Short mmCIF file of C-alpha atoms and ligand atoms in Angstrom, two decimals:
data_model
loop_
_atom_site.label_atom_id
_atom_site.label_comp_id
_atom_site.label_asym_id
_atom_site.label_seq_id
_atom_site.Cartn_x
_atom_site.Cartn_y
_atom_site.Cartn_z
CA UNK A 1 16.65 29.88 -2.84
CA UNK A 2 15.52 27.58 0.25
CA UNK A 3 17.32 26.01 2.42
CA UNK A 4 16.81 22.92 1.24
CA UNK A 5 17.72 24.00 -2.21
CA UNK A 6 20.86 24.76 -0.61
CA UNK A 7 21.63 21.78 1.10
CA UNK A 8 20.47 19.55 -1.84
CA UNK A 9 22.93 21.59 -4.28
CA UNK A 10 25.39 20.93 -1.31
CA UNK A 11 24.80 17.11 -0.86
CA UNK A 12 25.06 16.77 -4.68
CA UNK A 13 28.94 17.38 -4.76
CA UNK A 14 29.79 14.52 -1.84
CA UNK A 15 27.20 11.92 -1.89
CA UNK A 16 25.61 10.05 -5.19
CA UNK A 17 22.26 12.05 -6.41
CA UNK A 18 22.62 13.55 -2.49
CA UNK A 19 20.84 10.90 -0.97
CA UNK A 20 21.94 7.97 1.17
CA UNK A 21 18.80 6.15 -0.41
CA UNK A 22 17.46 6.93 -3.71
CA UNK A 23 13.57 6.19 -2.93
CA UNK A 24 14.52 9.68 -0.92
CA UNK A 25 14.99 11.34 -3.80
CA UNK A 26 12.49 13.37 -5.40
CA UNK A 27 13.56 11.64 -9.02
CA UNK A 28 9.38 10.28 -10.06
CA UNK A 29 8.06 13.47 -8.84
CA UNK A 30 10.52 16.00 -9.53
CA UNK A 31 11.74 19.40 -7.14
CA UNK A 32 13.75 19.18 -4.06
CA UNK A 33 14.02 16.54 -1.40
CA UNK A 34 13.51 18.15 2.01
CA UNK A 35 16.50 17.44 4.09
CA UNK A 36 14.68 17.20 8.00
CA UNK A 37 15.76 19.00 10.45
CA UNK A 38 13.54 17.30 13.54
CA UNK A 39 10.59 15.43 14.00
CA UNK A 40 8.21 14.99 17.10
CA UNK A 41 4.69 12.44 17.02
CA UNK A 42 3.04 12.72 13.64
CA UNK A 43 4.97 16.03 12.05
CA UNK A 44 8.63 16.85 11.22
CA UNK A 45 10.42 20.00 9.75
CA UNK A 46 12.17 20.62 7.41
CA UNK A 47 15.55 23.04 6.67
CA UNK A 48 12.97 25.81 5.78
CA UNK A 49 11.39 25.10 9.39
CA UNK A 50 8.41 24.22 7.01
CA UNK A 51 6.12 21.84 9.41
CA UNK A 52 4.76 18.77 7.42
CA UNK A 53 2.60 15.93 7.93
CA UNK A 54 4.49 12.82 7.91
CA UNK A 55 2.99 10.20 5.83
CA UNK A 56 6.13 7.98 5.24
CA UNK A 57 6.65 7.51 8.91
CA UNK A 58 10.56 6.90 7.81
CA UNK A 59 8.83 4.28 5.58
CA UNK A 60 6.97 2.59 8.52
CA UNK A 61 9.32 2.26 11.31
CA UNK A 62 7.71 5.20 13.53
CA UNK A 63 4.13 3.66 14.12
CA UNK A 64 4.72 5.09 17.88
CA UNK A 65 5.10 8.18 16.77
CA UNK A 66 8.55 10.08 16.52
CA UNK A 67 10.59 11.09 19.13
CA UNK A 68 8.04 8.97 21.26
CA UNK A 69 9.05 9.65 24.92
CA UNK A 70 9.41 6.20 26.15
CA UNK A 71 11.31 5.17 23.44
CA UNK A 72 13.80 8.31 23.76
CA UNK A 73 14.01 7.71 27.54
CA UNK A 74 14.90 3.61 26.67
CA UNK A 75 17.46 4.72 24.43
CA UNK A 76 18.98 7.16 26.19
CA UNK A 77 19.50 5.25 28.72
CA UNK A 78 21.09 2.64 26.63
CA UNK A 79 23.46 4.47 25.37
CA UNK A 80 24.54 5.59 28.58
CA UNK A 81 26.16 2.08 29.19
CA UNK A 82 28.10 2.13 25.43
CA UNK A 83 26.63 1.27 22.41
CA UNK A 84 27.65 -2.05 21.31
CA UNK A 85 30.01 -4.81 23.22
CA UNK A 86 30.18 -7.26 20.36
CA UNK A 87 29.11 -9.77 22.89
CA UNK A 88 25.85 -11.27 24.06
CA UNK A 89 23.05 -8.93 25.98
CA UNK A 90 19.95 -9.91 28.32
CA UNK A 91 18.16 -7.52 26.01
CA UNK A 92 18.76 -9.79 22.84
CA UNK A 93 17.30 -12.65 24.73
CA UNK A 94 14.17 -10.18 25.97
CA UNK A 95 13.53 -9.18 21.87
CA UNK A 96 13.85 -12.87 20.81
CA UNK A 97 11.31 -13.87 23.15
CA UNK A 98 8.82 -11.17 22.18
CA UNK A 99 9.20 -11.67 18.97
CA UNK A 100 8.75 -15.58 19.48
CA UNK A 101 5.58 -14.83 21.60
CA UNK A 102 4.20 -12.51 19.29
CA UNK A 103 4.52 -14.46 16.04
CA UNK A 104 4.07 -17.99 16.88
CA UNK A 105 5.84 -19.49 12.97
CA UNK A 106 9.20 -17.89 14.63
CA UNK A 107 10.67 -20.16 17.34
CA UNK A 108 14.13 -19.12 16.63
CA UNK A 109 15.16 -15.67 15.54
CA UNK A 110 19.06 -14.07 14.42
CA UNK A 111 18.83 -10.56 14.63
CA UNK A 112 20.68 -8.28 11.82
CA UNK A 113 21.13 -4.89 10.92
CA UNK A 114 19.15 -3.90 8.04
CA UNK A 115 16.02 -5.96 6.40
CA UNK A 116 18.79 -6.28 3.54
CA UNK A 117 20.50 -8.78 5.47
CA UNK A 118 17.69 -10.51 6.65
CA UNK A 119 15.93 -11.38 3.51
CA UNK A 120 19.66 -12.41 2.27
CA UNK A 121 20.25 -14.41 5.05
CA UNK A 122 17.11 -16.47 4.84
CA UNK A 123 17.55 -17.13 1.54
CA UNK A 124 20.71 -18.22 2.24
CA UNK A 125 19.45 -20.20 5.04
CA UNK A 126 17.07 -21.95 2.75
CA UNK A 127 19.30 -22.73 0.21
CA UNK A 128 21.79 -24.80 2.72
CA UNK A 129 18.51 -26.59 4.27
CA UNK A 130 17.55 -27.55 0.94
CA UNK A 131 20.59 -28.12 -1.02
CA UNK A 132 18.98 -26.31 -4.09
CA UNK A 133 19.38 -23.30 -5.69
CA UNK A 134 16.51 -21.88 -7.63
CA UNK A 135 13.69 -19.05 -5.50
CA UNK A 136 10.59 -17.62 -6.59
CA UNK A 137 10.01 -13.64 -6.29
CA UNK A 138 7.07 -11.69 -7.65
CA UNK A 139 7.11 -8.98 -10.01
CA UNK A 140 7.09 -5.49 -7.90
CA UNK A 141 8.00 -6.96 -4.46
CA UNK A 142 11.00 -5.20 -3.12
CA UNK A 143 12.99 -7.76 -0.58
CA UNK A 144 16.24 -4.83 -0.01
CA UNK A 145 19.09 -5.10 -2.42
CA UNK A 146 20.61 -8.18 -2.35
CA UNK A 147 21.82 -9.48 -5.74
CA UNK A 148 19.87 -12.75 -6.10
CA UNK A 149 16.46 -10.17 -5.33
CA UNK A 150 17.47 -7.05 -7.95
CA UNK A 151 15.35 -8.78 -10.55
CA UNK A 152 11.82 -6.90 -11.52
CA UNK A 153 11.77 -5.21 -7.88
CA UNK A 154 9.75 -2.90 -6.76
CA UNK A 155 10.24 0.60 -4.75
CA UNK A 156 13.33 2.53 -6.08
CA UNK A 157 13.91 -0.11 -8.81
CA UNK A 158 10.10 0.66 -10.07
CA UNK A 159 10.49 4.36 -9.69
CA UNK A 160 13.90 3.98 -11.42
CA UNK A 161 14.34 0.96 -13.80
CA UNK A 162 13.23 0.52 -17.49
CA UNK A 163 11.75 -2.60 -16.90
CA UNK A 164 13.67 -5.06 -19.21
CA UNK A 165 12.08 -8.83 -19.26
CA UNK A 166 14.11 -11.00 -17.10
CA UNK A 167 17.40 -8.57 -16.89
CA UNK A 168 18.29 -7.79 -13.39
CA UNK A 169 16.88 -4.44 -12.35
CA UNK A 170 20.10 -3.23 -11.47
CA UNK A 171 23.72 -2.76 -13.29
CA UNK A 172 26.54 -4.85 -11.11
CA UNK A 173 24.14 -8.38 -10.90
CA UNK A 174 25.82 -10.97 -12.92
CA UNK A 175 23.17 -12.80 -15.38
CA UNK A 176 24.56 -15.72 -13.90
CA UNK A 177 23.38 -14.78 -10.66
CA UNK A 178 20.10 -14.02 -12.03
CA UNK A 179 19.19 -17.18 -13.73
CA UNK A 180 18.46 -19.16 -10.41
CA UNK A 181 15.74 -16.55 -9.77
CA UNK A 182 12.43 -16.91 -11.57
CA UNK A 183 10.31 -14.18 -11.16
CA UNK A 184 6.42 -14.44 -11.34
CA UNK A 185 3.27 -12.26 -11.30
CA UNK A 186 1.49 -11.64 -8.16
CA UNK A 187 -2.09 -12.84 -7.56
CA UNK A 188 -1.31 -15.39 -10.41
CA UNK A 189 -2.28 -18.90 -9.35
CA UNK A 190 -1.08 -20.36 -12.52
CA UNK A 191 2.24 -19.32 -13.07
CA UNK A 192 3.04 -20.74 -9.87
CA UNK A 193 1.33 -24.22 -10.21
CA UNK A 194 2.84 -24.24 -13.65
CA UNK A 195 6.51 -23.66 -12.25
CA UNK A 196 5.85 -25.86 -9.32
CA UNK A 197 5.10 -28.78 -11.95
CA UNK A 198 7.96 -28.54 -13.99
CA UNK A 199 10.79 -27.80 -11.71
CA UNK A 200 9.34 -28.23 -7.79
CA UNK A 201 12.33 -30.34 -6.57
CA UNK A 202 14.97 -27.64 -7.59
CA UNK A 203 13.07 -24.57 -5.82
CA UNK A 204 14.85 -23.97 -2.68
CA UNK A 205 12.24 -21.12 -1.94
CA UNK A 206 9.20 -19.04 -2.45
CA UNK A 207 10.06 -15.47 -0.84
CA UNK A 208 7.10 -13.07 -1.08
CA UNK A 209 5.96 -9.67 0.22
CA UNK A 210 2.07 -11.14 1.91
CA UNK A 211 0.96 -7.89 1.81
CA UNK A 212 2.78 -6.25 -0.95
CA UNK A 213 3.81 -2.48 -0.42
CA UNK A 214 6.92 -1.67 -2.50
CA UNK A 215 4.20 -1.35 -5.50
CA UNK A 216 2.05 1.08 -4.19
CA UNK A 217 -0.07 -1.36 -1.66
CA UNK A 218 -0.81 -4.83 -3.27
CA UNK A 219 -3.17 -7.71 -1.39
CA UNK A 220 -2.85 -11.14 -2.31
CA UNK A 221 -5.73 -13.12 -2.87
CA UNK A 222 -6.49 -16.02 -0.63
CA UNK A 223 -6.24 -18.61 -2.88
CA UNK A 224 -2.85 -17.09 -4.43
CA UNK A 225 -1.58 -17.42 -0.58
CA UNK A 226 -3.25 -21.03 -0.57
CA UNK A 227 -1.67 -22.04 -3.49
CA UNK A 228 2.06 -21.10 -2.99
CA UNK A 229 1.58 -22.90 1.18
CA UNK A 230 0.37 -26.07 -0.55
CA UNK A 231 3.16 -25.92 -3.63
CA UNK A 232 6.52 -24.96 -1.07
CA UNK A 233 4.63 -27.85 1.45
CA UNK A 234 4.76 -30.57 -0.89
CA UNK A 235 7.69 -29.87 -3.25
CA UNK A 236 10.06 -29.13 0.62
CA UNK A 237 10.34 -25.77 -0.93
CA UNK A 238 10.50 -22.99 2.31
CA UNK A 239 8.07 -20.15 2.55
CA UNK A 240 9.41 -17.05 2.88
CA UNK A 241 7.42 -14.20 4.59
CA UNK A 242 8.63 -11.11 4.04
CA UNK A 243 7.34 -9.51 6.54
CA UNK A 244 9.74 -6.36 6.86
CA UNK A 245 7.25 -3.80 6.05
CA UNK A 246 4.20 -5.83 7.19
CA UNK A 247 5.24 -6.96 10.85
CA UNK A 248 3.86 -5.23 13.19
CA UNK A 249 2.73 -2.84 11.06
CA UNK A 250 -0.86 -3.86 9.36
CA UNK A 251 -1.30 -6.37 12.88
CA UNK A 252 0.47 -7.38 16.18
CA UNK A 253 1.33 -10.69 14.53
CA UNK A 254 1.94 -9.74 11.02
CA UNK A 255 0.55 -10.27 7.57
CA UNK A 256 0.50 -13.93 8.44
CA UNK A 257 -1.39 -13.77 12.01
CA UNK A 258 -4.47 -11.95 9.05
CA UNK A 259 -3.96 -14.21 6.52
CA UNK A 260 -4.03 -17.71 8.56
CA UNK A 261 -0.64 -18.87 6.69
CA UNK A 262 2.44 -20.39 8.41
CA UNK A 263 5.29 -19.50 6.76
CA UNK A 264 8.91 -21.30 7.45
CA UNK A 265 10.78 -18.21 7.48
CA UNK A 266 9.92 -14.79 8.49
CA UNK A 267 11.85 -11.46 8.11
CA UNK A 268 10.98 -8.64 10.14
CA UNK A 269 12.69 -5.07 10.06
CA UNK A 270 11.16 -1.34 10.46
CA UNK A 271 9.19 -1.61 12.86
CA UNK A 272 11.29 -4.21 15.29
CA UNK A 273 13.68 -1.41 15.36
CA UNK A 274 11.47 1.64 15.98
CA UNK A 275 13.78 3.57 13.62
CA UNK A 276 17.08 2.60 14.84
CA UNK A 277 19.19 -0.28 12.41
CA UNK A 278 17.84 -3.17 13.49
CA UNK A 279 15.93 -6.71 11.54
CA UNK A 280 15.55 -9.83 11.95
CA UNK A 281 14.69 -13.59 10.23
CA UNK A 282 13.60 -16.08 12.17
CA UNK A 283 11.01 -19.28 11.96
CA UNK A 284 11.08 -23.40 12.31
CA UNK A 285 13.58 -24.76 14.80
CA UNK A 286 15.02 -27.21 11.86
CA UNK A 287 15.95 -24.90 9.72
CA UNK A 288 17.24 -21.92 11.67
CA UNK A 289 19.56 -24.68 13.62
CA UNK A 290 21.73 -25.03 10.02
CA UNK A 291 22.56 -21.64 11.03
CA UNK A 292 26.88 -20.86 12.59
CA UNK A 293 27.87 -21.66 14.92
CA UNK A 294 25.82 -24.95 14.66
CA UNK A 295 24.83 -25.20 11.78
CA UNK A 296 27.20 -25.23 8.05
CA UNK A 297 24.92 -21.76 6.57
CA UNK A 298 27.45 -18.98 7.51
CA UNK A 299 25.66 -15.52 8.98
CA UNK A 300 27.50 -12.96 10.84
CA UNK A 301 27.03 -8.99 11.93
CA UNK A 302 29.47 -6.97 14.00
CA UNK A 303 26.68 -4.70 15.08
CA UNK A 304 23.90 -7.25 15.31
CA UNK A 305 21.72 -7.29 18.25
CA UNK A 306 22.79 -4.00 18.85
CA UNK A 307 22.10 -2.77 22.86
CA UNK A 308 20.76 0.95 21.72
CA UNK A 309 18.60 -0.68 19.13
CA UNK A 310 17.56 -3.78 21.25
CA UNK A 311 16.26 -1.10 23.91
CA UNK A 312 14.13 1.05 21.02
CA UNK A 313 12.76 -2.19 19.54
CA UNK A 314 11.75 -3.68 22.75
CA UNK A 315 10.09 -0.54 24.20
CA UNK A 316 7.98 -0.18 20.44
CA UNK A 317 7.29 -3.42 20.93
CA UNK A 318 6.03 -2.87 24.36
CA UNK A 319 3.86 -0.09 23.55
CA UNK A 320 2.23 -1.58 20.22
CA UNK A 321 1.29 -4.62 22.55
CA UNK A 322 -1.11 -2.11 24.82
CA UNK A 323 -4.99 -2.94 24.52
CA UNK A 324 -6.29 -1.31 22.08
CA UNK A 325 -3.21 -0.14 19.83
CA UNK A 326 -4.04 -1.56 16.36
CA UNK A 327 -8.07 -1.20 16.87
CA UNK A 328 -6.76 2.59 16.65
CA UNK A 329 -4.47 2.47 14.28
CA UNK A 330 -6.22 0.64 12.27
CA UNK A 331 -9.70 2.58 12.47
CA UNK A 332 -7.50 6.30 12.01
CA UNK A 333 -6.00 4.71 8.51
CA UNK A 334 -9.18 3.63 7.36
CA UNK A 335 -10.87 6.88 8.21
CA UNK A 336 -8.32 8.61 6.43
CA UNK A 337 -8.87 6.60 3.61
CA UNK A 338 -11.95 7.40 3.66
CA UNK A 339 -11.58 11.11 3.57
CA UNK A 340 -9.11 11.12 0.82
CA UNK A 341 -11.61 9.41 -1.13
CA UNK A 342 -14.30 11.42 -0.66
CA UNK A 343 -12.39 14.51 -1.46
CA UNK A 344 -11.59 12.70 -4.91
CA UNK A 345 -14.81 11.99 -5.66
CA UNK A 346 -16.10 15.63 -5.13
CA UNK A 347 -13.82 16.76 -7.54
CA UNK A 348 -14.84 13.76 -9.84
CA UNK A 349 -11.69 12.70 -9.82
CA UNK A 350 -10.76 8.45 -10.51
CA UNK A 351 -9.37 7.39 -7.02
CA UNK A 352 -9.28 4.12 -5.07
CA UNK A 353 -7.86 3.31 -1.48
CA UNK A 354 -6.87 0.31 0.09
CA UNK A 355 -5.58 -0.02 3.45
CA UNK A 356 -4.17 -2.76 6.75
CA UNK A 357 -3.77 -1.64 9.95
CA UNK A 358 -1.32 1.33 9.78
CA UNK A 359 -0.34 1.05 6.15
CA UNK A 360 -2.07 2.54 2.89
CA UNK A 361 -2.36 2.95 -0.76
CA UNK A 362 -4.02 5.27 -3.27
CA UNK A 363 -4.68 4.99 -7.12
CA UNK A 364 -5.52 7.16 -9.53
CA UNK A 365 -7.70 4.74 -10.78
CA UNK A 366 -11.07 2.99 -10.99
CA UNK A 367 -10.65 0.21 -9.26
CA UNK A 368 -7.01 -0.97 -6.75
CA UNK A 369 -5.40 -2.63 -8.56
CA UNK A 370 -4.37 -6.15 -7.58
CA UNK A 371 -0.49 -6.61 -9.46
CA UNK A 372 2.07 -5.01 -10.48
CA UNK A 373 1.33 -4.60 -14.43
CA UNK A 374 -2.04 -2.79 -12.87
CA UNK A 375 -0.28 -0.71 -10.60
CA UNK A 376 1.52 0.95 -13.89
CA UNK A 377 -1.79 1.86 -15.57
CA UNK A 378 -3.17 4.08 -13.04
CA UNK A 379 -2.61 7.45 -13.93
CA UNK A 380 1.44 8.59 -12.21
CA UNK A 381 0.88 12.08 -14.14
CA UNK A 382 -1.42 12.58 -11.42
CA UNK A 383 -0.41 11.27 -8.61
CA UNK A 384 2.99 13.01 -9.47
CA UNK A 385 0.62 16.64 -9.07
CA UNK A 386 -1.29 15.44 -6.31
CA UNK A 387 2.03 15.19 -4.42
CA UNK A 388 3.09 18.48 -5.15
CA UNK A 389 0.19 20.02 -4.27
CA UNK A 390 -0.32 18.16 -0.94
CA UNK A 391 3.74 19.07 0.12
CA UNK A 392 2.71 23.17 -0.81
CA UNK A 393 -0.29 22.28 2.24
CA UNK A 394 2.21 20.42 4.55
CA UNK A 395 1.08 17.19 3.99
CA UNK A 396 4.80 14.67 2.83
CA UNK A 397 3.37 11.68 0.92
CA UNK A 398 5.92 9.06 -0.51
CA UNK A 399 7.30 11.02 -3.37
CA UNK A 400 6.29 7.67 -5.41
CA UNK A 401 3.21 6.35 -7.04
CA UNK A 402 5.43 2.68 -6.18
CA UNK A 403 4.88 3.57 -2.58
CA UNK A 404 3.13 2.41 -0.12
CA UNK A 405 2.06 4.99 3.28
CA UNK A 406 2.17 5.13 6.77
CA UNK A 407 0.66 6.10 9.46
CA UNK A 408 1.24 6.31 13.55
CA UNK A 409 -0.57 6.16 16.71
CA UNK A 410 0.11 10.13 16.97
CA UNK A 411 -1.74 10.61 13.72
CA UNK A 412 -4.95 11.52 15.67
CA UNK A 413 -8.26 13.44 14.60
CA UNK A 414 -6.70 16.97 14.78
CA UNK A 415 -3.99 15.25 12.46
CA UNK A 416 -6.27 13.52 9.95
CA UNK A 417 -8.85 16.32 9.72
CA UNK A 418 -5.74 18.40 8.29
CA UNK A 419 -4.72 16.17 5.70
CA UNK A 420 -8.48 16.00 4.31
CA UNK A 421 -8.41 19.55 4.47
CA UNK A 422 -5.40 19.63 2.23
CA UNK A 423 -6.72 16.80 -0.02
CA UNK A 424 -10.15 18.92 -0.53
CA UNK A 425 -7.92 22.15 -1.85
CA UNK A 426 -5.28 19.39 -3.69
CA UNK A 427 -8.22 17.74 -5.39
CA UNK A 428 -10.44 20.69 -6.29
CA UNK A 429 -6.97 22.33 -8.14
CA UNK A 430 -5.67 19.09 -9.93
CA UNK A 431 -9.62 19.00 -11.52
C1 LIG B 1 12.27 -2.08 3.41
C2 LIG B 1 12.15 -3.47 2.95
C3 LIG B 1 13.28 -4.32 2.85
C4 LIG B 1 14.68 -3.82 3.02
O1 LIG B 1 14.94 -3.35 4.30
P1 LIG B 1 16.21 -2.36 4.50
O2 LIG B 1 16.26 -2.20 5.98
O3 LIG B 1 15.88 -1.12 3.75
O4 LIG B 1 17.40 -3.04 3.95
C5 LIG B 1 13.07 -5.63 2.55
N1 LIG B 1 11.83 -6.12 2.33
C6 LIG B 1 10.73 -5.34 2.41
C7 LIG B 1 9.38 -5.95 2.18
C8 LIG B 1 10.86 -3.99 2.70
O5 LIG B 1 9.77 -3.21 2.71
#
C-alpha cells in the first residue's frame, strides 16, 4: 500500500470523501488523490516522495512558481509582525491601488477571503444598486458556491452532478432561491437578446466567466461578449466579470484588458493571493459606494485584507508586472500546446488545444469545443486514461475533463520538454 493510500484511507474516517474540496478528489478519474507533501517552482511531491509535474498550479494561483523566494521572504516577514489586527493596513491601501492601476474598470475594490465571497458579494452589490432581483449565469461557469450560483455550474458540480434542467446543482438550495436565476448557454447570442426583451428591467445582473475555465477552457465569441455589454448597458443591468480564474492569469489586465469590454464589476481571486486566502470585487465608483459602511448593501470579513496575504499578493503582483512576464508565459503554454498536440496526432489520436496566457485546455475531440453541451461530447473515457497514464510519468493534470490547466513562469524548456516526453509514451499506449 502507498502512502497516500494510507493517508486517503486515513482522511476518509474525519473529513467528508477526505478532501477539504471535492474537485481534489480523484471521483471522474478514479484511484487515489495524492496528499502533497512539498512543492518548489514547477514540481511538488507527493507522500510517496513521488516528484510530479504540476499542471494545476493549486488551480492557478502559483503562476510565480511555488515556494517562489520573494514571495516566501514577503511572507515571512509578514508574519513576523502577527497575522491579522482586524484593523486597517498600509498594505491594503498598496493592493487596492495596484489592482486599480492594473485594471482600469476597478476604481474601488473590497477585498475578501475566498472568490466565494466575492462573486456573492457583487451580486449582492448589484442587487441593492438595482433594486431587482433576477441574474443571468451560463451553463458550465463555476462562480464558487454561493446558493443563488449552484444552478448548472461547472467544475465539481460538472464532474459531480446529474445534470437536471433548471434544478439547482446542489442539495441544500431552496427552489425558491433558484427561480431568480436564469441560466443560459454560452456563446448563444439569442438566448440572451431573447431574455433581455422580455424581462430586461427585472435583471439586476449578467455574471459571466469571459474566459470560461470551470468547463474544460471555453472562449466566448466576440459578438456573444458584444451582445451581453450592449443588453446590461441599456436595460441598467451590471456586468459582472468574473474574473477569478482569468485575472492575471491569461493577461496583466485580465480577460477584459483582451477582450476590449468594460465590465461594472470585477472579481478577482487566485492569483491576487499567490496561494494564500485572499479575493477581491471591485469596479465603478457608483456602485461600489452602496457598499457598509456608506452604503445600505451589507459586506463584512473578519480576516479580510489579511496582512500575510496582502504581502504574498502584492509581491505576485510585483513580479507578474516585470517586462516580459506574460510574453513568456504565454509563449511556454502555447508551445506546450503545441507539443501535446503533436504527440496526439502521431498516435492518430482526436485532440484539440486551446490556450490564454498561462491557462489551457485539451479535448479529445475534433474540433474545441465552444459550450458547455460540446464540452460533454468529447470523449471523458479518454481523457480519464490519458490522466492516468500521464500521473504513472509524473506529469499531475486536473483529475477532470471539466478542468481547465495551468501553468507558471518556472515551467521552463527543461519542464515542458518532459511533459511532451510523457505525452509521446501516454499517447502511443492509449492508441
Ligand atoms: C475558483 C473560482 C471561484 C471560487 O473561488 P474560491 O476561492 O474557490 O471560492 C469563483 N469563480 C471562478 C471563475 C473560479 O474559477
Amino acid at each position: 500500500m502507498s502512502q497516500n493510500d494510507v493517508l486517503f484511507v486515513r482522511a476518509q474516517k474525519s473529513i467528508p470523501g477526505g478532501v477539504n474540496s471535492p474537485v481534489r478528489a480523484f471521483r471522474q478519474v478514479g484511484g487515489t488523490p495524492r496528499f502533497v507533501t512539498k512543492a518548489k517552482g514547477p514540481y511538488f511531491w507527493d507522500a510517496d516522495n513521488k516528484r510530479y509535474i504540476d499542471l494545476i498550479m493549486s488551480w492557478g494561483p502559483m503562476i510565480v512558481g511555488h515556494a517562489n523566494p520573494e514571495v516566501v521572504e514577503a511572507v515571512q516577514k509578514a508574519a513576523e509582525t502577527s497575522f491579522s489586527y482586524g484593523a486597517p493596513t498600509e498594505g491594503e491601501i498598496e493592493l487596492a491601488e495596484r489592482i486599480c492601476a492594473l485594471m482600469p474598470s476597478v476604481e474601488q475594490v473590497r477585498m475578501v477571503s475566498s472568490g466565494t465571497e466575492a462573486t456573492m458579494s457583487a451580486l449582492r452589490l448589484a442587487r441593492g444598486y438595482t433594486g431587482r432581483d433576477l441574474i443571468i449565469k451560463f451553463e458550465g461557469c463555476y462562480h464558487g458556491h454561493a446558493d443563488s450560483l449552484l444552478v448548472k455550474a461547472g467544475s465539481g458540480l460538472l464532474t459531480f452532478a446529474d445534470s437536471t434542467q433548471n434544478a439547482p446543482s446542489s442539495g441544500g438550495v431552496p427552489q425558491d432561491l433558484v427561480k431568480h436565476t436564469l441560466v443560459l448557454p454560452y456563446n448563444d447570442v439569442d438566448a440572451i437578446e431573447e431574455v433581455f426583451k422580455k424581462q430586461g428591467d427585472q435583471i439586476a445582473a449578467v455574471i459571466i466567466e469571459p474566459i470560461a475555465g470551470n468547463m474544460n477552457l471555453i472562449q466566448p465569441s466576440k459578438e456573444f461578449l458584444g451582445a451581453i455589454r450592449n443588453l446590461t448597458s441599456k436595460h441598467g443591468s451590471v456586468l459582472i466579470y468574473d474574473e477569478v480564474m482569468t485575472g492575471f492569469r491569461v493577461a496583466l489586465g485580465g480577460a477584459q484588458s483582451l477582450q476590449g469590454i468594460v465590465p461594472d464589476l470585477t472579481c478577482l481571486g487566485k492569483v491576487m493571493g499567490g496561494g494564500m486566502p485572499m479575493a477581491a470585487f471591485g469596479g465603478k465608483k457608483e456602485i461600489m459606494s452602496k457598499l457598509a459602511p456608506l452604503g445600505n448593501v451589507y459586506q463584512a470579513g473578519t480576516l479580510s485584507g489579511n496582512p500575510v496575504a496582502v504581502a504574498a499578493g502584492l509581491k505576485t503582483l510585483e513580479i507578474i508586472s516585470r517586462e516580459g512576464f506574460y510574453e513568456c508565459l504565454t509563449g511556454q503554454t502555447e508551445k506546450l500546446m503545441k507539443g501535446l498536440k503533436q504527440s496526439a496526432d502521431k498516435a492518430n489520436i482526436p485532440f484539440a488545444v486551446d490556450s490564454v496566457g498561462g491557462m489551457f485546455g485539451f479535448y479529445f475531440a475534433n474540433t474545441v469545443p465552444s459550450s458547455y453541451a460540446a464540452v460533454t461530447k468529447t470523449d471523458i473515457e479518454a481523457f480519464k486514461r490519458f490522466f492516468h497514464l500521464m500521473l504513472d510519468e509524473g506529469v499531475y493534470l486536473a483529475p477532470s475533463a471539466y478542468e481547465a490547466g495551468f501553468t507558471s513562469i518556472a515551467h521552463d524548456n527543461a519542464v515542458l520538454d518532459a511533459i511532451i516526453a510523457a505525452a509521446d509514451k501516454s499517447f502511443q499506449k492509449l492508441k
